Coordinates of N, CA and C in Angstrom, one line a residue:
K1 N 0.8 -1.2 0.0 CA 0.0 0.0 0.0 C 0.9 1.3 0.0
L2 N 2.1 1.1 -0.3 CA 3.0 2.3 -0.3 C 2.7 3.1 -1.5
D3 N 2.7 4.4 -1.4 CA 2.5 5.3 -2.5 C 3.9 5.7 -3.0
I4 N 4.5 4.8 -3.7 CA 5.8 5.1 -4.3 C 5.9 4.5 -5.7
A5 N 7.0 4.8 -6.4 CA 7.1 4.3 -7.7 C 7.1 2.8 -7.8
P6 N 6.5 2.2 -8.8 CA 6.5 0.8 -9.0 C 7.9 0.1 -8.9
K7 N 8.9 0.8 -9.4 CA 10.2 0.1 -9.4 C 10.7 0.0 -7.9
L8 N 10.3 0.9 -7.0 CA 10.7 0.8 -5.6 C 9.9 -0.2 -4.9
K9 N 8.6 -0.4 -5.3 CA 7.8 -1.5 -4.7 C 8.4 -2.8 -5.1
F10 N 8.8 -3.0 -6.3 CA 9.4 -4.2 -6.8 C 10.8 -4.4 -6.0
F11 N 11.5 -3.4 -5.9 CA 12.8 -3.4 -5.2 C 12.6 -3.9 -3.7
L12 N 11.6 -3.4 -3.0 CA 11.3 -3.8 -1.7 C 10.8 -5.3 -1.7
W13 N 10.0 -5.6 -2.6 CA 9.5 -7.0 -2.7 C 10.7 -8.0 -2.9
Q14 N 11.7 -7.6 -3.7 CA 12.9 -8.4 -3.9 C 13.6 -8.5 -2.6
I15 N 13.8 -7.5 -1.8 CA 14.5 -7.5 -0.6 C 13.8 -8.5 0.4
L16 N 12.5 -8.3 0.5 CA 11.7 -9.1 1.5 C 11.5 -10.6 1.1
N17 N 11.8 -10.9 -0.1 CA 11.7 -12.3 -0.6 C 13.1 -12.8 -1.0
Q18 N 14.1 -12.3 -0.5 CA 15.5 -12.8 -0.8 C 15.7 -12.9 -2.3
G19 N 15.2 -11.9 -3.0 CA 15.4 -11.9 -4.5 C 16.3 -10.8 -5.0
L20 N 16.8 -10.0 -4.1 CA 17.8 -9.0 -4.5 C 19.1 -9.6 -4.8
Q21 N 19.7 -9.2 -5.8 CA 20.9 -9.9 -6.3 C 22.2 -9.5 -5.5
V22 N 22.2 -9.7 -4.2 CA 23.4 -9.5 -3.4 C 24.1 -10.8 -3.5
R23 N 25.4 -10.8 -3.1 CA 26.3 -12.0 -3.3 C 25.8 -13.2 -2.6
A24 N 25.2 -13.1 -1.4 CA 24.8 -14.3 -0.7 C 23.6 -15.0 -1.5
N25 N 22.7 -14.2 -2.0 CA 21.6 -14.8 -2.8 C 22.1 -15.4 -4.1
L26 N 23.1 -14.7 -4.8 CA 23.7 -15.2 -6.0 C 24.4 -16.5 -5.7
H27 N 25.2 -16.5 -4.6 CA 26.0 -17.7 -4.3 C 25.0 -18.9 -4.0
Y28 N 23.9 -18.7 -3.4 CA 22.9 -19.7 -3.1 C 22.4 -20.3 -4.4
K29 N 22.2 -19.5 -5.4 CA 21.7 -20.0 -6.7 C 22.8 -20.6 -7.6
C30 N 24.0 -20.1 -7.4 CA 25.2 -20.5 -8.2 C 26.4 -20.5 -7.4
A31 N 26.8 -21.7 -6.9 CA 27.9 -21.8 -6.0 C 29.2 -21.2 -6.4
E32 N 29.4 -21.0 -7.7 CA 30.6 -20.4 -8.3 C 30.9 -19.0 -7.9
I33 N 29.8 -18.3 -7.5 CA 29.9 -16.8 -7.1 C 30.3 -16.7 -5.7
S34 N 31.3 -15.9 -5.4 CA 31.8 -15.6 -4.1 C 30.7 -14.8 -3.3
E35 N 30.6 -15.2 -2.0 CA 29.6 -14.4 -1.1 C 30.3 -13.1 -0.6
N36 N 31.6 -13.0 -0.8 CA 32.2 -11.8 -0.2 C 31.7 -10.5 -0.7
C37 N 31.6 -9.5 0.2 CA 31.1 -8.2 -0.2 C 32.1 -7.6 -1.2
P38 N 31.6 -7.1 -2.3 CA 32.5 -6.5 -3.3 C 33.1 -5.2 -2.9
T39 N 32.5 -4.5 -1.9 CA 33.0 -3.2 -1.5 C 34.0 -3.3 -0.3
C40 N 33.8 -4.2 0.6 CA 34.7 -4.2 1.8 C 35.4 -5.6 2.0
G41 N 34.9 -6.6 1.3 CA 35.5 -7.9 1.4 C 35.0 -8.8 2.5
T42 N 34.0 -8.3 3.3 CA 33.4 -9.1 4.4 C 32.9 -10.5 3.8
P43 N 33.1 -11.6 4.5 CA 32.7 -12.9 4.0 C 31.3 -13.1 3.4
K44 N 30.3 -12.3 3.8 CA 29.0 -12.6 3.3 C 28.2 -11.2 3.1
E45 N 27.9 -11.0 1.8 CA 27.1 -9.8 1.5 C 25.7 -10.2 1.3
D46 N 24.9 -10.0 2.4 CA 23.5 -10.2 2.4 C 22.8 -8.8 2.5
E47 N 21.5 -8.8 2.6 CA 20.8 -7.5 2.7 C 21.2 -6.7 3.9
D48 N 21.3 -7.4 5.1 CA 21.7 -6.7 6.3 C 23.1 -6.1 6.2
H49 N 24.0 -6.9 5.6 CA 25.3 -6.4 5.4 C 25.3 -5.2 4.5
L50 N 24.7 -5.3 3.3 CA 24.7 -4.3 2.3 C 24.1 -3.0 2.9
F51 N 22.9 -3.1 3.5 CA 22.2 -1.9 3.9 C 22.4 -1.4 5.3
I52 N 23.1 -2.2 6.1 CA 23.3 -1.7 7.5 C 24.8 -1.9 8.0
N53 N 25.3 -3.1 7.8 CA 26.6 -3.4 8.4 C 27.9 -3.2 7.6
C54 N 27.8 -3.0 6.3 CA 29.0 -2.7 5.5 C 29.6 -1.4 6.1
P55 N 30.9 -1.4 6.3 CA 31.6 -0.2 6.9 C 31.3 1.1 6.1
L56 N 31.3 1.0 4.8 CA 31.0 2.2 4.0 C 29.6 2.7 4.3
I57 N 28.6 1.8 4.5 CA 27.2 2.2 4.7 C 27.0 2.5 6.1
T58 N 27.7 1.9 7.0 CA 27.5 2.3 8.4 C 27.8 3.8 8.6
N59 N 28.8 4.3 7.9 CA 29.0 5.8 7.9 C 27.8 6.6 7.4
F60 N 27.1 6.1 6.4 CA 25.9 6.7 5.9 C 24.9 6.9 7.0
W61 N 24.6 5.8 7.8 CA 23.6 5.9 8.8 C 24.1 6.7 10.0
F62 N 25.4 6.7 10.3 CA 25.9 7.6 11.4 C 25.8 9.0 11.0
Q63 N 26.1 9.3 9.7 CA 26.1 10.7 9.3 C 24.6 11.3 9.2
R64 N 23.6 10.4 9.1 CA 22.3 10.9 9.0 C 21.9 11.8 10.2
K65 N 22.7 11.6 11.3 CA 22.4 12.4 12.5 C 22.8 13.9 12.2
T66 N 23.6 14.1 11.3 CA 24.0 15.5 11.0 C 23.2 16.1 9.8
I67 N 22.5 15.2 9.1 CA 21.7 15.6 8.0 C 20.2 15.7 8.4
V68 N 19.7 16.9 8.3 CA 18.3 17.2 8.7 C 17.3 16.4 7.9
W69 N 17.6 16.2 6.6 CA 16.7 15.6 5.7 C 16.2 14.2 6.2
L70 N 17.1 13.4 6.7 CA 16.7 12.0 7.1 C 16.7 11.9 8.6
E71 N 15.5 11.7 9.2 CA 15.4 11.7 10.6 C 16.2 10.6 11.3
E72 N 16.6 10.9 12.5 CA 17.4 10.0 13.3 C 16.6 8.9 14.0
R73 N 15.3 9.0 14.0 CA 14.5 8.1 14.8 C 14.3 6.7 14.2
I74 N 14.9 6.4 13.1 CA 14.8 5.1 12.5 C 15.8 4.2 13.3
P75 N 15.4 3.1 13.9 CA 16.4 2.3 14.7 C 17.1 1.4 13.7
I76 N 18.4 1.7 13.5 CA 19.2 0.9 12.5 C 19.8 -0.2 13.3
V77 N 19.1 -1.3 13.5 CA 19.6 -2.5 14.2 C 19.9 -3.6 13.2
D78 N 18.9 -4.0 12.4 CA 19.1 -4.8 11.3 C 18.0 -4.4 10.3
F79 N 18.2 -4.8 9.1 CA 17.4 -4.2 8.0 C 15.9 -4.6 8.1
I80 N 15.6 -5.9 8.3 CA 14.3 -6.3 8.4 C 13.6 -5.7 9.6
H81 N 14.3 -5.6 10.8 CA 13.8 -5.0 12.0 C 13.4 -3.5 11.7
T82 N 14.2 -2.8 10.9 CA 13.9 -1.5 10.6 C 12.7 -1.3 9.8
L83 N 12.6 -2.2 8.7 CA 11.3 -2.2 7.9 C 10.1 -2.5 8.7
N84 N 10.2 -3.5 9.6 CA 9.1 -3.9 10.5 C 8.7 -2.8 11.5
Y85 N 9.7 -2.1 12.0 CA 9.5 -1.0 12.9 C 8.7 0.1 12.3
I86 N 9.1 0.5 11.1 CA 8.4 1.6 10.4 C 6.9 1.1 10.0
K87 N 6.8 -0.1 9.6 CA 5.5 -0.7 9.3 C 4.6 -0.7 10.6
R88 N 5.2 -1.2 11.7 CA 4.4 -1.3 12.9 C 4.0 0.0 13.5
T89 N 4.8 1.0 13.3 CA 4.5 2.3 13.9 C 3.5 3.1 13.0
K90 N 2.9 2.4 12.0 CA 2.0 3.0 11.1 C 2.5 4.2 10.3
E91 N 3.8 4.1 10.1 CA 4.4 5.2 9.3 C 4.8 4.7 7.9
A92 N 4.1 3.6 7.5 CA 4.4 3.0 6.2 C 4.2 4.0 5.0
T93 N 3.3 4.9 5.2 CA 3.0 5.9 4.1 C 3.6 7.3 4.5
S94 N 4.4 7.4 5.5 CA 4.9 8.7 5.9 C 6.1 9.1 5.1
P95 N 6.5 10.3 5.2 CA 7.8 10.7 4.6 C 9.0 10.0 5.2
L96 N 8.9 9.5 6.4 CA 10.0 8.8 7.0 C 10.2 7.5 6.3
M97 N 9.2 6.7 6.0 CA 9.3 5.5 5.2 C 9.8 5.7 3.8
T98 N 9.2 6.7 3.2 CA 9.5 7.1 1.8 C 11.0 7.5 1.7
K99 N 11.5 8.3 2.6 CA 12.9 8.7 2.6 C 13.8 7.5 2.9
F100 N 13.4 6.6 3.8 CA 14.2 5.4 4.1 C 14.3 4.6 2.8
I101 N 13.2 4.4 2.1 CA 13.2 3.6 0.9 C 14.1 4.2 -0.2
F102 N 14.0 5.6 -0.4 CA 14.9 6.2 -1.3 C 16.3 6.1 -0.9
S103 N 16.6 6.1 0.4 CA 18.0 6.0 0.9 C 18.5 4.6 0.6
I104 N 17.7 3.5 0.8 CA 18.3 2.2 0.5 C 18.4 2.0 -1.0
W105 N 17.5 2.6 -1.8 CA 17.6 2.5 -3.2 C 18.9 3.2 -3.7
S106 N 19.2 4.3 -3.1 CA 20.4 5.0 -3.4 C 21.7 4.2 -3.0
I107 N 21.6 3.5 -1.9 CA 22.7 2.7 -1.5 C 22.9 1.6 -2.5
W108 N 21.8 1.0 -3.0 CA 21.8 -0.1 -4.0 C 22.4 0.4 -5.3
K109 N 22.0 1.6 -5.7 CA 22.5 2.2 -6.9 C 24.0 2.4 -6.8
S110 N 24.5 2.9 -5.7 CA 25.9 3.2 -5.5 C 26.7 1.9 -5.4
R111 N 26.2 0.9 -4.8 CA 26.9 -0.4 -4.8 C 27.0 -0.9 -6.2
N112 N 26.0 -0.8 -7.0 CA 26.0 -1.3 -8.4 C 27.0 -0.5 -9.3
N113 N 27.0 0.8 -9.0 CA 27.9 1.7 -9.8 C 29.4 1.3 -9.4
F114 N 29.6 0.9 -8.2 CA 30.9 0.5 -7.7 C 31.3 -0.8 -8.5
I115 N 30.4 -1.7 -8.5 CA 30.7 -3.0 -9.2 C 30.8 -2.9 -10.7
F116 N 29.9 -2.3 -11.3 CA 29.8 -2.3 -12.8 C 30.5 -1.1 -13.5
S117 N 30.7 0.0 -12.8 CA 31.3 1.2 -13.4 C 32.6 1.6 -12.7
Q118 N 33.0 0.9 -11.6 CA 34.2 1.2 -10.9 C 34.2 2.6 -10.3
K119 N 33.0 3.1 -9.9 CA 32.9 4.4 -9.2 C 32.9 4.2 -7.7
D120 N 33.7 4.9 -7.0 CA 33.8 4.8 -5.6 C 32.5 5.2 -4.9
I121 N 32.3 4.5 -3.8 CA 31.1 4.8 -3.0 C 31.3 6.1 -2.2
N122 N 30.5 7.1 -2.4 CA 30.6 8.3 -1.7 C 29.4 8.6 -0.9
I123 N 29.5 8.8 0.4 CA 28.4 8.9 1.3 C 27.5 10.2 0.9
N124 N 28.2 11.3 0.6 CA 27.5 12.5 0.2 C 26.7 12.3 -1.1
D125 N 27.2 11.5 -2.0 CA 26.5 11.2 -3.2 C 25.3 10.3 -3.0
I126 N 25.4 9.4 -2.0 CA 24.2 8.6 -1.6 C 23.1 9.5 -1.1
F127 N 23.5 10.4 -0.1 CA 22.5 11.3 0.4 C 21.9 12.2 -0.7
E128 N 22.7 12.7 -1.5 CA 22.2 13.7 -2.6 C 21.3 12.9 -3.5
R129 N 21.7 11.7 -3.9 CA 20.8 11.0 -4.9 C 19.5 10.6 -4.2
A130 N 19.5 10.2 -3.0 CA 18.3 9.9 -2.3 C 17.4 11.1 -2.1
R131 N 18.0 12.2 -1.6 CA 17.3 13.4 -1.4 C 16.7 13.9 -2.7
F132 N 17.5 14.0 -3.7 CA 17.0 14.5 -5.0 C 15.8 13.6 -5.5
A133 N 16.0 12.3 -5.5 CA 14.9 11.4 -5.9 C 13.7 11.5 -5.1
Y134 N 13.8 11.7 -3.8 CA 12.7 11.9 -2.9 C 11.9 13.2 -3.2
L135 N 12.7 14.3 -3.4 CA 12.1 15.6 -3.6 C 11.4 15.6 -5.0
E136 N 12.0 14.9 -6.0 CA 11.4 14.8 -7.3 C 10.1 14.1 -7.2
W137 N 10.1 12.9 -6.5 CA 8.9 12.2 -6.3 C 7.8 13.0 -5.6
K138 N 8.3 13.6 -4.5 CA 7.3 14.4 -3.7 C 6.7 15.5 -4.5
N139 N 7.5 16.3 -5.2 CA 6.9 17.3 -6.1 C 5.9 16.8 -7.1
R140 N 6.2 15.7 -7.7 CA 5.3 15.1 -8.7 C 4.0 14.6 -7.9
H141 N 4.2 14.0 -6.8 CA 3.1 13.4 -6.0 C 2.2 14.6 -5.5
D142 N 2.8 15.6 -5.0 CA 2.0 16.8 -4.5 C 1.3 17.5 -5.6
L143 N 1.9 17.6 -6.8 CA 1.3 18.2 -7.9 C 0.0 17.4 -8.3
T144 N 0.2 16.1 -8.4 CA -1.0 15.3 -8.8 C -2.1 15.3 -7.7
Q145 N -1.7 15.4 -6.5 CA -2.7 15.5 -5.4 C -3.5 16.8 -5.4
N146 N -2.8 17.9 -5.8 CA -3.4 19.2 -5.8 C -4.1 19.7 -7.0
I147 N -4.0 18.9 -8.1 CA -4.8 19.2 -9.3 C -6.1 18.5 -9.3
T148 N -7.1 19.2 -9.6 CA -8.4 18.6 -9.6 C -8.9 18.6 -11.1
H149 N -9.6 17.6 -11.5 CA -10.1 17.5 -12.9 C -11.6 17.8 -12.8
N150 N -12.1 18.7 -13.6 CA -13.5 19.0 -13.7 C -13.9 18.9 -15.1
T151 N -15.2 18.8 -15.3 CA -15.8 18.9 -16.7 C -16.6 20.1 -16.8
T152 N -16.4 20.9 -17.8 CA -17.2 22.1 -18.0 C -18.6 21.7 -18.5
Q153 N -19.5 22.7 -18.6 CA -20.9 22.5 -19.0 C -20.9 22.0 -20.5
E154 N -19.9 22.4 -21.3 CA -19.9 22.0 -22.7 C -19.3 20.6 -22.8
G155 N -18.9 20.0 -21.7 CA -18.4 18.6 -21.8 C -16.8 18.6 -22.1
R156 N -16.2 19.8 -22.0 CA -14.8 19.8 -22.2 C -14.1 19.5 -20.9
S157 N -12.9 19.0 -21.0 CA -12.1 18.6 -19.8 C -11.4 19.9 -19.3
A158 N -11.5 20.2 -18.0 CA -10.8 21.3 -17.5 C -9.9 20.9 -16.4
C159 N -8.7 21.3 -16.4 CA -7.7 21.0 -15.4 C -7.4 22.2 -14.6
I160 N -7.8 22.2 -13.3 CA -7.7 23.4 -12.5 C -6.6 23.2 -11.4
H161 N -5.6 24.1 -11.5 CA -4.6 24.1 -10.4 C -5.1 24.9 -9.3
P162 N -4.9 24.5 -8.0 CA -5.4 25.3 -6.9 C -4.9 26.7 -6.8
H163 N -3.7 27.0 -7.3 CA -3.1 28.3 -7.2 C -3.6 29.2 -8.3
S164 N -4.4 28.7 -9.2 CA -4.8 29.4 -10.4 C -6.3 29.6 -10.3
H165 N -6.8 30.8 -10.7 CA -8.2 31.1 -10.7 C -8.8 30.8 -12.0
Q166 N -8.1 30.6 -13.1 CA -8.6 30.3 -14.4 C -8.2 28.8 -14.8
P167 N -9.2 28.1 -15.2 CA -9.0 26.7 -15.6 C -8.3 26.7 -17.0
N168 N -7.4 25.7 -17.2 CA -6.9 25.5 -18.5 C -7.8 24.6 -19.2
I169 N -8.5 25.1 -20.2 CA -9.5 24.2 -20.9 C -8.9 23.6 -22.1
I170 N -9.0 22.3 -22.2 CA -8.5 21.6 -23.3 C -9.7 21.0 -24.0
Q171 N -9.8 21.3 -25.3 CA -11.0 20.8 -26.1 C -10.5 19.5 -26.7
V172 N -11.3 18.5 -26.5 CA -11.0 17.1 -27.0 C -12.2 16.7 -27.9
S173 N -11.9 16.2 -29.1 CA -12.9 15.7 -29.9 C -12.5 14.4 -30.5
W174 N -13.5 13.6 -30.9 CA -13.2 12.2 -31.4 C -14.1 12.0 -32.6
E175 N -13.5 11.5 -33.6 CA -14.4 11.1 -34.8 C -14.1 9.6 -35.0
K176 N -15.2 9.0 -35.4 CA -15.2 7.5 -35.7 C -14.3 7.3 -36.9
P177 N -13.3 6.4 -36.9 CA -12.5 6.1 -38.0 C -13.3 5.6 -39.2
I178 N -12.8 6.0 -40.4 CA -13.5 5.5 -41.6 C -13.1 4.1 -41.9
G179 N -14.1 3.3 -42.2 CA -13.8 1.9 -42.7 C -14.3 0.9 -41.9

């Protein structure tokens, strides 16, 4: 019931169903792949390691205390516990949950850029990518929530923005195709 982009819903579904292509899951499917974390070398890269315990990512969660954008009240104990905490506190549709999801998405993107493009993982880049993606989503979301669709007396569709006193009237007509 999250009001987020479908790709992020699918991303969460993969995490919760051990379908995310972290090394431990890949190793389980194909024994020839090493379970070691590609960024720090720890013997097992699973979801908890990638999103919480990897030394590079641990810095991300510690630095959130100095970044106003991401609240400190998320208990970073283990990944599944954190998701369940947010769900249990009825904040599944809150900005807190949405920001958390954008943060883990940004961590995932940074990890993949490290593996496939040899780009170093930078904590500030993770924050900025997550913040930018969240703000872009929020602006789009707010805009669609604030626009109301009306139909004029002539049957034309009118799109009225709440900050505008004049509707933008778009005339739409349809003719039956010949043949």
